[in-house]
mmCIF file of C-alpha atoms in Angstrom:
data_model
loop_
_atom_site.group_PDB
_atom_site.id
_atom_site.type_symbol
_atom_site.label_atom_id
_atom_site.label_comp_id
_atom_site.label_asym_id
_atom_site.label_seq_id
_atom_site.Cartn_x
_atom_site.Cartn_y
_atom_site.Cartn_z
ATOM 1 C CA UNK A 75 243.944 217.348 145.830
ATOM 2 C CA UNK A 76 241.242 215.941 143.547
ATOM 3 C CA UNK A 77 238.935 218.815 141.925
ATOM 4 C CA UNK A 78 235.192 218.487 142.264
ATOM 5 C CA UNK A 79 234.656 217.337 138.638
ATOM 6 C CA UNK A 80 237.607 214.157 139.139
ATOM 7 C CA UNK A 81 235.004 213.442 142.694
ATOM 8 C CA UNK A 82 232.065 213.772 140.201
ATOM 9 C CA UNK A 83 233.753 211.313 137.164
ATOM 10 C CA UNK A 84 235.038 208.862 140.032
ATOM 11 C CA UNK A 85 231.275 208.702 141.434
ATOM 12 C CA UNK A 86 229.710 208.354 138.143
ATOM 13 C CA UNK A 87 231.757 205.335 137.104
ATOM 14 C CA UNK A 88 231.225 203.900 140.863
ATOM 15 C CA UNK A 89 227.972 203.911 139.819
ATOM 16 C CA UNK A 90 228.042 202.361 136.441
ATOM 17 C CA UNK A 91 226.033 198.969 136.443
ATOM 18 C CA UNK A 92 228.520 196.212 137.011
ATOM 19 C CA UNK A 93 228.041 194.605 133.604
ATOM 20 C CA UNK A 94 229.489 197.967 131.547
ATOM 21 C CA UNK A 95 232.790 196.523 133.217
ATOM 22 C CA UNK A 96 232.253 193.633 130.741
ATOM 23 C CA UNK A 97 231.307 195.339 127.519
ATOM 24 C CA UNK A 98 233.718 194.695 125.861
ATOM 25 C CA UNK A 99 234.081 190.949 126.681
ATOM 26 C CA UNK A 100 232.797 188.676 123.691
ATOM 27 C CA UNK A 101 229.170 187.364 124.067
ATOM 28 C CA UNK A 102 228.772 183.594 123.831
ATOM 29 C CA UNK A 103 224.955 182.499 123.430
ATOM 30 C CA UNK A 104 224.556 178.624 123.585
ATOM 31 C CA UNK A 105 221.115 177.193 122.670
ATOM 32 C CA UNK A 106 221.439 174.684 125.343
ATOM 33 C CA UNK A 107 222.848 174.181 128.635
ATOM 34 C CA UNK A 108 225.852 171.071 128.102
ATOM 35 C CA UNK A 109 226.781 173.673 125.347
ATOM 36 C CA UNK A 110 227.271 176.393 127.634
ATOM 37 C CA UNK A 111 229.124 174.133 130.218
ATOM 38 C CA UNK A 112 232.035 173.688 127.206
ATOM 39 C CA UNK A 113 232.114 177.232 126.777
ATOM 40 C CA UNK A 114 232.568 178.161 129.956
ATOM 41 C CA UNK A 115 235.377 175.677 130.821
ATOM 42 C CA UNK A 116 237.188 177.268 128.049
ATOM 43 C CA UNK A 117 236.438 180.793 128.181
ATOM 44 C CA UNK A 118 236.185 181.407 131.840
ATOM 45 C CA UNK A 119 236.287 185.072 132.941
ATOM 46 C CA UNK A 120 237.293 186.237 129.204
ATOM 47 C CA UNK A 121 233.925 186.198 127.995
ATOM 48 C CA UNK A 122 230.215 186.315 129.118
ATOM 49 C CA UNK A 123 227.967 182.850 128.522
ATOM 50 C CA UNK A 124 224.629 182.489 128.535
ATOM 51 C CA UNK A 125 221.868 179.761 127.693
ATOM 52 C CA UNK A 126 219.168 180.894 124.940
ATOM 53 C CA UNK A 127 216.291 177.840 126.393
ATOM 54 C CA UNK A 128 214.935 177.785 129.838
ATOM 55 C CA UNK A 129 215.733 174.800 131.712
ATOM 56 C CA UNK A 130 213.221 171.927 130.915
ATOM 57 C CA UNK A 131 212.033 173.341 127.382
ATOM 58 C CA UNK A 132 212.303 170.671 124.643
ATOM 59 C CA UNK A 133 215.032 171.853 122.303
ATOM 60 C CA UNK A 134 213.317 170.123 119.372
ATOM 61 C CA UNK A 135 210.122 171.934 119.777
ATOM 62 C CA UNK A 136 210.981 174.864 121.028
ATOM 63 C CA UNK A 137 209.353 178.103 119.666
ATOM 64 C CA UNK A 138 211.228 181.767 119.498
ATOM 65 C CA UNK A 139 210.134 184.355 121.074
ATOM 66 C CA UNK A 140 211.204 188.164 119.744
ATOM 67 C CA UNK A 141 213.278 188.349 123.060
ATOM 68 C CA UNK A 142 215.191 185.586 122.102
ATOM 69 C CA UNK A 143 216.062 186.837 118.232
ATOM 70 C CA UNK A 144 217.376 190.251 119.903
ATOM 71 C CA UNK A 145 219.693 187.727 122.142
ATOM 72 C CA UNK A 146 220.721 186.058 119.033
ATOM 73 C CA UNK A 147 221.157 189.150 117.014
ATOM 74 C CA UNK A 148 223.444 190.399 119.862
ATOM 75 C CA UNK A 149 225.828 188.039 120.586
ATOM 76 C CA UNK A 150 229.315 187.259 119.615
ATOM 77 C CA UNK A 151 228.634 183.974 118.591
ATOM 78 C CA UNK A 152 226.062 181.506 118.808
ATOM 79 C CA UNK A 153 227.108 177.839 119.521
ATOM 80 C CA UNK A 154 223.948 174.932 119.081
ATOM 81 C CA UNK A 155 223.733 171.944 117.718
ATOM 82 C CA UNK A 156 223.030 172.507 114.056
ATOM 83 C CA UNK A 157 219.628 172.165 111.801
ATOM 84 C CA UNK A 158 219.070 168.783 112.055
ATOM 85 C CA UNK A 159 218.429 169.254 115.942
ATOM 86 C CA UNK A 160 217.457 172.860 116.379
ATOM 87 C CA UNK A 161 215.542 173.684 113.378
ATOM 88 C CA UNK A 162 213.817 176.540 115.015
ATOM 89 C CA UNK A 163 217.095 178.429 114.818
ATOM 90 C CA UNK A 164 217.839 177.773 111.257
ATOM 91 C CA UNK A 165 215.418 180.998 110.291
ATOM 92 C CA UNK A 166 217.080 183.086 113.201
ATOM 93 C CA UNK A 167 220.920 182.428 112.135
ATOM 94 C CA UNK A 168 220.182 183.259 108.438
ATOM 95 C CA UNK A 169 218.075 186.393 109.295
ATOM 96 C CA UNK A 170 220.199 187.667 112.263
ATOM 97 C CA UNK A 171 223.606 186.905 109.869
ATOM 98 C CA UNK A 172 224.741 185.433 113.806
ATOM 99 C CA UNK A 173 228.367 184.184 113.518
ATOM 100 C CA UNK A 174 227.804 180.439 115.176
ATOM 101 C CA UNK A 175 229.275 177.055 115.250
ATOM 102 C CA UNK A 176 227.265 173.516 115.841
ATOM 103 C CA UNK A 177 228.214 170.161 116.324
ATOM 104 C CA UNK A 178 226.767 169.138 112.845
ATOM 105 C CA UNK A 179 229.384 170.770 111.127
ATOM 106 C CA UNK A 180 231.745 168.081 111.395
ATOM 107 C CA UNK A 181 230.096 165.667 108.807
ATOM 108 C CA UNK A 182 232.821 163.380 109.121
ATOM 109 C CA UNK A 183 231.271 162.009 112.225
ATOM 110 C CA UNK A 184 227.606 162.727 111.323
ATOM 111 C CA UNK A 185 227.407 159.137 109.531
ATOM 112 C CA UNK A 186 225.630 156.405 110.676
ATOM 113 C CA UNK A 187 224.709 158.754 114.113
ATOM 114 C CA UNK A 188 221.730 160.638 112.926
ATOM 115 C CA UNK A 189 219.266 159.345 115.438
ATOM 116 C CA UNK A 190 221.551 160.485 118.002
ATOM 117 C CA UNK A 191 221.344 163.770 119.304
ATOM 118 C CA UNK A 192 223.408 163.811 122.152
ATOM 119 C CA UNK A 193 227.219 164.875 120.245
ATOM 120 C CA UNK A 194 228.167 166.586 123.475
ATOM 121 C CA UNK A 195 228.442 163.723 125.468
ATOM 122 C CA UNK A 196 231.498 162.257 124.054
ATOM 123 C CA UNK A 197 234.799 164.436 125.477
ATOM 124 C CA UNK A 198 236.407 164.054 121.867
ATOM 125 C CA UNK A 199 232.814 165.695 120.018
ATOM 126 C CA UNK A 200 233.283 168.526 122.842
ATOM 127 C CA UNK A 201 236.850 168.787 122.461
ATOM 128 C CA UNK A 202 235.689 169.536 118.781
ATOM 129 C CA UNK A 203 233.561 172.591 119.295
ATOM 130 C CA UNK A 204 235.869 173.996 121.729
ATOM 131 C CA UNK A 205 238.526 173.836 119.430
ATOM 132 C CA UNK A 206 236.187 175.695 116.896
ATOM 133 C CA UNK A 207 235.028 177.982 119.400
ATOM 134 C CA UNK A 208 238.667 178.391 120.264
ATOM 135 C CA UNK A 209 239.644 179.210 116.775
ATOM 136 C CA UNK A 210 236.721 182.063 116.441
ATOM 137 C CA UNK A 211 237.356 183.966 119.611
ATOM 138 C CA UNK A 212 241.065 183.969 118.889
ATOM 139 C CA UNK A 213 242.118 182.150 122.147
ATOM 140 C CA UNK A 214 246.070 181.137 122.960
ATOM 141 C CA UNK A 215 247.071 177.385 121.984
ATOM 142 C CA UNK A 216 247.897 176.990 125.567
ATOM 143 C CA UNK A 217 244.487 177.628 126.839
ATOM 144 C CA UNK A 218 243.080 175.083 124.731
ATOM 145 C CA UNK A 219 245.430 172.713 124.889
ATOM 146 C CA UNK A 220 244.509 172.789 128.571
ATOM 147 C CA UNK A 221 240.663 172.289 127.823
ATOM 148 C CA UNK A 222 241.907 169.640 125.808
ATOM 149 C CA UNK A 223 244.161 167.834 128.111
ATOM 150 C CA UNK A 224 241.146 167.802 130.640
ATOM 151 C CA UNK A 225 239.681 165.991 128.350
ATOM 152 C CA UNK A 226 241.626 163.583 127.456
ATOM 153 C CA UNK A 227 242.347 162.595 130.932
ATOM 154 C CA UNK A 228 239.027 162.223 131.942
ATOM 155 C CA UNK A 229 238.529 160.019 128.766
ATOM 156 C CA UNK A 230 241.358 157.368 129.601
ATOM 157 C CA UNK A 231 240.081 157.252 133.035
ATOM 158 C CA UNK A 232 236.747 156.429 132.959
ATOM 159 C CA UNK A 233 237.630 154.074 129.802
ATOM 160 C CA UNK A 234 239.675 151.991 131.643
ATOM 161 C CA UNK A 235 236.669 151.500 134.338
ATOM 162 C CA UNK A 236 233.861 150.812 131.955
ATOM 163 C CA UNK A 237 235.294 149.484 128.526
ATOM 164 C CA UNK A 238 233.271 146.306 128.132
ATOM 165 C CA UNK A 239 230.612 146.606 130.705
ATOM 166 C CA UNK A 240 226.800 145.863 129.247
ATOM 167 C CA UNK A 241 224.144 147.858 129.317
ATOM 168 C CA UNK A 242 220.770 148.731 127.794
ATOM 169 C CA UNK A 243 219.608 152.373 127.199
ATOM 170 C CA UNK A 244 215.411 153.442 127.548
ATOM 171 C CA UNK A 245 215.908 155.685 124.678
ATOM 172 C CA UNK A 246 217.933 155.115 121.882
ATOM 173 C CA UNK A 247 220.198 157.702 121.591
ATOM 174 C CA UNK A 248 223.627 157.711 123.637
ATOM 175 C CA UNK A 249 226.220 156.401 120.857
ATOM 176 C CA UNK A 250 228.052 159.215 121.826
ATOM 177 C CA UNK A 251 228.223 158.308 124.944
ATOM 178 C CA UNK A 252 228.888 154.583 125.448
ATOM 179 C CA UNK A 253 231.527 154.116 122.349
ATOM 180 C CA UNK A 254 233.987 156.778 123.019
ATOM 181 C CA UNK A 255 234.171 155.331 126.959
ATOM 182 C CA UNK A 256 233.773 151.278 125.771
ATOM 183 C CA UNK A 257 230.084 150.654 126.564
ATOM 184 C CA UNK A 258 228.481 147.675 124.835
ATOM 185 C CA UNK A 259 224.693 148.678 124.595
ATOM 186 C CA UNK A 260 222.853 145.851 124.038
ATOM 187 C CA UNK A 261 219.757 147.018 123.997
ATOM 188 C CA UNK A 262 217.310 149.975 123.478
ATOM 189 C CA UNK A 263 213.699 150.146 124.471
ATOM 190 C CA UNK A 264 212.774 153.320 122.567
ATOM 191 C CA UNK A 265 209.477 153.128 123.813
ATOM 192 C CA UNK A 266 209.397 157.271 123.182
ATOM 193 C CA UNK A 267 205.571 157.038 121.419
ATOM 194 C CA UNK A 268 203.680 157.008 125.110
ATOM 195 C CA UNK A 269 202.220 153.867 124.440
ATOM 196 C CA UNK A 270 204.503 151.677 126.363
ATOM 197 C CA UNK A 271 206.197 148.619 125.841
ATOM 198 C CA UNK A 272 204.229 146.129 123.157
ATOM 199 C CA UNK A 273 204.307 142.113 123.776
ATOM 200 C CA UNK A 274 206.067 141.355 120.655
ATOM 201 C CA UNK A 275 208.746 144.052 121.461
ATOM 202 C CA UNK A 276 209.107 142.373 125.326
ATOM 203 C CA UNK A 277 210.113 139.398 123.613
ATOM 204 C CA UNK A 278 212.751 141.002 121.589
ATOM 205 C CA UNK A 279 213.664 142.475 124.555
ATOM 206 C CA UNK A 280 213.970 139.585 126.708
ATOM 207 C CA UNK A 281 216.965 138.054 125.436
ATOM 208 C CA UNK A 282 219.641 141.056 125.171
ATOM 209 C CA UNK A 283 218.399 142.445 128.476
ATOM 210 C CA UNK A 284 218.841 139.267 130.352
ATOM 211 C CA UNK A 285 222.478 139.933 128.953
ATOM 212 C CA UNK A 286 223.062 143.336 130.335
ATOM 213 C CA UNK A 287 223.848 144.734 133.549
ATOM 214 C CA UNK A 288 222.161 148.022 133.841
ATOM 215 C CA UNK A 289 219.349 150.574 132.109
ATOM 216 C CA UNK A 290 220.405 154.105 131.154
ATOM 217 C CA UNK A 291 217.662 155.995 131.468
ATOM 218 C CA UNK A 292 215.875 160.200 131.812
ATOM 219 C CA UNK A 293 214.701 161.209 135.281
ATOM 220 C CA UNK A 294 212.244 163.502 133.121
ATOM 221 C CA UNK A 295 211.035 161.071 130.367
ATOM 222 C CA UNK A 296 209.101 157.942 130.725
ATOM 223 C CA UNK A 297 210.611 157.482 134.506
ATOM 224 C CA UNK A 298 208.154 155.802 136.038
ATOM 225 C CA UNK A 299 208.012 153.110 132.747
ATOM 226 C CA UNK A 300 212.158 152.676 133.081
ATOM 227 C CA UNK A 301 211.792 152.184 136.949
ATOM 228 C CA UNK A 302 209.145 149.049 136.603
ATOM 229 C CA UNK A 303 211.159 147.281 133.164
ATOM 230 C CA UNK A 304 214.612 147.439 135.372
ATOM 231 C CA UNK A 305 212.206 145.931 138.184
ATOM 232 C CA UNK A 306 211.161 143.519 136.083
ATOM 233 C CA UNK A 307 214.568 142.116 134.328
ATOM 234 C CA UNK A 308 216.404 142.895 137.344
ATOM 235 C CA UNK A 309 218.717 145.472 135.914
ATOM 236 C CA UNK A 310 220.137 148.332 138.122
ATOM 237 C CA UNK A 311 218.813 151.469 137.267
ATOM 238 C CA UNK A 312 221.336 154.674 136.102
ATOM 239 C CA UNK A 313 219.646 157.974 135.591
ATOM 240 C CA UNK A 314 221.283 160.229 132.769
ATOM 241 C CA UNK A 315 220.456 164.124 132.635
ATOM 242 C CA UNK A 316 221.382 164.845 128.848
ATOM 243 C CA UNK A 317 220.709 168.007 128.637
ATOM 244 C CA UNK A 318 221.554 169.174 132.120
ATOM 245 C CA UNK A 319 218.297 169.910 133.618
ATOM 246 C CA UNK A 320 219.492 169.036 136.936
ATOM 247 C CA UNK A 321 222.326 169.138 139.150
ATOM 248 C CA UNK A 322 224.636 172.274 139.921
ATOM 249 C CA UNK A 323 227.806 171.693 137.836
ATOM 250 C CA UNK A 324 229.040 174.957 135.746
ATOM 251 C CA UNK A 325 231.423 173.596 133.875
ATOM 252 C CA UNK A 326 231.718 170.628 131.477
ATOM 253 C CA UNK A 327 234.543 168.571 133.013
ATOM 254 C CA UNK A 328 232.685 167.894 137.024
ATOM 255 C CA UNK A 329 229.385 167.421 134.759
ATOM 256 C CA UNK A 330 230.843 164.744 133.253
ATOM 257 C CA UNK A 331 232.850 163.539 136.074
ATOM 258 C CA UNK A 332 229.322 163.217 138.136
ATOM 259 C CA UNK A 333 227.801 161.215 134.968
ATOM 260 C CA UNK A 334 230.603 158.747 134.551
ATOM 261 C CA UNK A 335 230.515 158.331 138.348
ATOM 262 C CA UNK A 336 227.364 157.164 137.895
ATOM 263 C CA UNK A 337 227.391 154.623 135.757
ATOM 264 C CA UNK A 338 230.542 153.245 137.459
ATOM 265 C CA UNK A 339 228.691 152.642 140.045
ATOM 266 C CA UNK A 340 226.015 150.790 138.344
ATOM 267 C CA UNK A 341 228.572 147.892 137.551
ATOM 268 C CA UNK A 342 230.106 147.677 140.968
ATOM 269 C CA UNK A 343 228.449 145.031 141.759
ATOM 270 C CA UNK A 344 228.344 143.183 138.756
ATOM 271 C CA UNK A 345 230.064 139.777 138.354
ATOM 272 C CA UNK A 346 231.971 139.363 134.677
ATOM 273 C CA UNK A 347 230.926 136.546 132.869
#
């Protein structure tokens, strides 16, 4: 027979807020969402994720609030993509004393790709971080080896379906991207001032787009400008998400898996020269 304090313990903790359960589960705080999408294919249930920016605010510009230091100050580890990128957090890592990991830390890769800020789209980059990630939190060789594999396989698959195939890109800025799968971008429009697309830099244009097949380009930047150049040099359109504003994928792998099935199918009915 139970006494009445063991009813009064067992009601207490019955009533304990569901997230005292996971105290003691390491806190991973990612500044953006494709980061959080690698950490929680690796982690799973063995530690809590969360994204420090709102969906849709402009990780280059983005201003901290006090709410957001207190996040920082609190968690585990903080994973983003290094100074170069997210200035605005250089002042909060050094003040908080945050342990944290970024993409820029690698330097062996950083050469030659500074105007690209995308490192998490290539598999290998995010491969990289989870291994570092890995490494931190103390996780088993098997369950990153598994992360790993994923990614590997995914890599070899959707290489051997786009290696070669042309393209131009509205932005310049997917490197990461197109070499580690085989993409030949011919061309970038960059037209990322708001003033469109000058004469002089139609004619440039005109050549290497005639060449390609399709144009890469950001639902939420410049969308309607992309839609009328692919109009007007007959290029199927492809819309990348970089930063994962949209779309309902958790996890890294199917978020990748959706954006490679996307550009497949922007070549499928492409002719090779």
């Amino acid at each position: 027979m139970w006494s009445s304090l063991q009813r009064l313990v067992l009601l207490f903790l019955m009533a304990l807020p569901a997230s005292w359960a996971d105290e003691e589960k390491p806190k991973v705080l990612a500044s953006i969402e494709p980061l959080a999408k690698i950490a929680r294919e690796l982690l799973g249930d063995s530690a809590e994720v969360e994204v420090l920016l709102p969906a849709g605010a402009n990780p280059h510009q983005y201003a901290l609030k006090i709410s957001d230091l207190a996040r920082i100050k609190s968690a585990s580890l903080l994973i983003w993509n290094g100074p170069g990128l997210e200035p605005y957090l250089s002042v909060a890592v050094d003040k908080t004393d945050v342990a944290h990991i970024n993409f820029q830390s690698d330097t062996s890769h950083n050469s030659g790709l500074h105007e690209d800020p995308h490192y998490w789209l290539s598999p290998r980059r995010a491969s990289a971080m989870a291994a570092a990630m890995a490494q931190h939190l103390n996780l088993s060789e098997q369950q990153l080896q598994a992360y790993q594999d994923e990614q590997d396989a995914l890599l070899k698959r959707w290489q051997a379906r786009l290696a070669g195939k042309k393209l131009a890109v509205y932005h310049d800025g997917y490197d990461h991207l197109a070499k580690p799968f085989g993409l030949e971008v011919l061309a970038a429009v960059s037209a990322g001032e708001g003033k469109g697309i000058s004469i002089a830099k139609r004619i440039q244009l005109k050549s290497q787009l005639k060449a390609a097949s399709c144009l890469l380009a950001e639902p939420y930047s410049e969308a309607e400008r992309a839609r009328q150049l692919a109009s007007q040099e007959g290029l199927k359109l492809v819309w990348v998400d970089p930063l994962a504003n949209e779309g309902g994928e958790s996890f890294y792998h199917p978020w990748m898996e959706s954006m490679m099935s996307n550009l497949s199918h922007c070549f499928d009915d492409v002719v090779e020269g």
